Amino acid sequence: MKAIFIFALIVCINAYPYFGVSAVEKEIAEQKVSMIDARIENLEDIRRRLLDALDATYEDMFNSGCTKAKAQLKKVVQELRKKIVRVDSKISSTKSLLTKVLSGLNPRARNSVIRHCKVERRFAKRLL
């Protein structure tokens, strides 16, 4: 009898991470993940636009004949590079926020949130 009780206790302790998340917690996590995912998409769109502008600026710089114009375009290129670096750092910090939200859930709830919110596998891969 004592052995059965100890066995049941061990099973319950090992299975605990798969139980115990309320529907409210899961709903809040889904909302947070959806907002974070939308922010990541927005930042990636901004990054794409900045890269397109950088491309066009390089093209203008190589096509311009005037040295003053080239000097001005070099300044524009430097500013665009700085902005791209800032956006990249914001994207990485937002991705780390996403992993923090997902890592706070138990495995069953985490998988449910990932499936429901259609989180990209590359973001969720570290947690699975």
CSV table of C-alpha atoms in Angstrom, one decimal:
chain,number,residue,atom,x,y,z
A,1,MET,CA,0.0,0.0,0.0
A,2,LYS,CA,2.8,2.3,0.9
A,3,ALA,CA,4.5,1.6,-2.4
A,4,ILE,CA,1.4,2.4,-4.4
A,5,PHE,CA,1.1,5.7,-2.6
A,6,ILE,CA,4.7,6.6,-3.3
A,7,PHE,CA,4.3,5.6,-6.9
A,8,ALA,CA,1.2,7.7,-7.3
A,9,LEU,CA,2.9,10.7,-5.6
A,10,ILE,CA,5.9,10.4,-8.0
A,11,VAL,CA,3.6,10.2,-11.0
A,12,CYS,CA,1.6,13.3,-9.8
A,13,ILE,CA,4.7,15.3,-9.2
A,14,ASN,CA,6.2,14.4,-12.6
A,15,ALA,CA,2.9,15.1,-14.4
A,16,TYR,CA,2.2,18.4,-12.6
A,17,PRO,CA,3.7,20.6,-15.4
A,18,TYR,CA,1.0,19.3,-17.7
A,19,PHE,CA,-1.9,20.4,-15.5
A,20,GLY,CA,-2.9,23.5,-13.7
A,21,VAL,CA,-3.2,26.3,-16.3
A,22,SER,CA,-6.5,28.0,-16.2
A,23,ALA,CA,-8.3,29.0,-19.3
A,24,VAL,CA,-7.9,32.7,-18.3
A,25,GLU,CA,-4.1,32.4,-18.2
A,26,LYS,CA,-4.1,30.7,-21.5
A,27,GLU,CA,-6.3,33.4,-23.1
A,28,ILE,CA,-4.1,36.1,-21.7
A,29,ALA,CA,-1.0,34.4,-23.1
A,30,GLU,CA,-2.7,34.0,-26.5
A,31,GLN,CA,-3.5,37.7,-26.5
A,32,LYS,CA,0.0,38.7,-25.5
A,33,VAL,CA,1.5,36.4,-28.2
A,34,SER,CA,-0.8,37.8,-30.9
A,35,MET,CA,0.2,41.4,-30.0
A,36,ILE,CA,3.9,40.5,-29.9
A,37,ASP,CA,3.6,38.6,-33.2
A,38,ALA,CA,1.9,41.6,-34.8
A,39,ARG,CA,4.7,43.9,-33.6
A,40,ILE,CA,7.3,41.6,-35.0
A,41,GLU,CA,5.6,41.6,-38.4
A,42,ASN,CA,5.3,45.4,-38.3
A,43,LEU,CA,9.0,45.8,-37.4
A,44,GLU,CA,10.0,43.4,-40.2
A,45,ASP,CA,8.0,45.5,-42.7
A,46,ILE,CA,9.8,48.6,-41.5
A,47,ARG,CA,13.1,46.8,-41.9
A,48,ARG,CA,12.2,45.7,-45.4
A,49,ARG,CA,11.3,49.3,-46.3
A,50,LEU,CA,14.6,50.6,-44.9
A,51,LEU,CA,16.5,48.0,-46.9
A,52,ASP,CA,14.7,49.1,-50.1
A,53,ALA,CA,15.5,52.7,-49.4
A,54,LEU,CA,19.1,51.8,-48.8
A,55,ASP,CA,19.2,49.9,-52.1
A,56,ALA,CA,17.8,52.9,-53.9
A,57,THR,CA,20.2,55.2,-52.2
A,58,TYR,CA,23.2,53.1,-53.3
A,59,GLU,CA,21.9,53.0,-56.8
A,60,ASP,CA,21.5,56.8,-56.8
A,61,MET,CA,25.0,57.2,-55.3
A,62,PHE,CA,26.6,55.2,-58.1
A,63,ASN,CA,24.6,57.0,-60.8
A,64,SER,CA,25.3,60.5,-59.6
A,65,GLY,CA,28.3,62.3,-61.1
A,66,CYS,CA,28.5,65.2,-58.7
A,67,THR,CA,30.9,64.7,-55.7
A,68,LYS,CA,28.6,66.9,-53.4
A,69,ALA,CA,25.7,64.6,-54.2
A,70,LYS,CA,27.8,61.5,-53.5
A,71,ALA,CA,28.9,63.0,-50.1
A,72,GLN,CA,25.3,63.8,-49.2
A,73,LEU,CA,24.1,60.3,-50.2
A,74,LYS,CA,26.9,58.7,-48.1
A,75,LYS,CA,25.4,60.5,-45.1
A,76,VAL,CA,22.0,59.2,-46.0
A,77,VAL,CA,23.4,55.7,-46.3
A,78,GLN,CA,25.0,56.0,-42.8
A,79,GLU,CA,21.7,57.1,-41.3
A,80,LEU,CA,19.8,54.3,-43.0
A,81,ARG,CA,22.3,51.7,-41.7
A,82,LYS,CA,21.9,53.1,-38.1
A,83,LYS,CA,18.2,52.9,-38.4
A,84,ILE,CA,18.3,49.3,-39.7
A,85,VAL,CA,20.5,48.3,-36.7
A,86,ARG,CA,18.1,49.9,-34.3
A,87,VAL,CA,15.1,48.1,-35.9
A,88,ASP,CA,17.1,44.8,-35.8
A,89,SER,CA,17.7,45.3,-32.1
A,90,LYS,CA,14.0,46.0,-31.5
A,91,ILE,CA,13.1,42.9,-33.4
A,92,SER,CA,15.4,40.7,-31.3
A,93,SER,CA,14.2,42.2,-28.0
A,94,THR,CA,10.6,41.6,-29.1
A,95,LYS,CA,11.4,38.0,-30.0
A,96,SER,CA,13.0,37.5,-26.6
A,97,LEU,CA,9.8,38.9,-25.0
A,98,LEU,CA,7.8,36.3,-27.0
A,99,THR,CA,10.0,33.5,-25.7
A,100,LYS,CA,9.5,34.8,-22.1
A,101,VAL,CA,5.7,34.8,-22.5
A,102,LEU,CA,5.8,31.2,-23.9
A,103,SER,CA,8.3,29.9,-21.4
A,104,GLY,CA,6.1,30.9,-18.5
A,105,LEU,CA,3.5,28.4,-19.6
A,106,ASN,CA,3.5,24.7,-19.0
A,107,PRO,CA,4.2,22.4,-22.0
A,108,ARG,CA,0.5,21.6,-22.8
A,109,ALA,CA,-0.6,25.2,-22.7
A,110,ARG,CA,2.5,26.4,-24.6
A,111,ASN,CA,1.8,24.0,-27.4
A,112,SER,CA,-1.9,25.0,-27.5
A,113,VAL,CA,-1.0,28.7,-27.6
A,114,ILE,CA,1.6,28.1,-30.4
A,115,ARG,CA,-1.0,26.2,-32.5
A,116,HIS,CA,-3.8,28.6,-31.8
A,117,CYS,CA,-1.8,31.8,-32.5
A,118,LYS,CA,0.1,30.2,-35.4
A,119,VAL,CA,3.4,31.4,-34.0
A,120,GLU,CA,6.2,30.8,-36.4
A,121,ARG,CA,8.2,27.7,-35.7
A,122,ARG,CA,11.5,29.5,-35.7
A,123,PHE,CA,10.4,31.6,-32.7
A,124,ALA,CA,8.9,28.7,-30.8
A,125,LYS,CA,11.6,26.1,-31.7
A,126,ARG,CA,13.7,27.1,-28.7
A,127,LEU,CA,10.9,26.3,-26.3
A,128,LEU,CA,9.7,23.0,-27.8
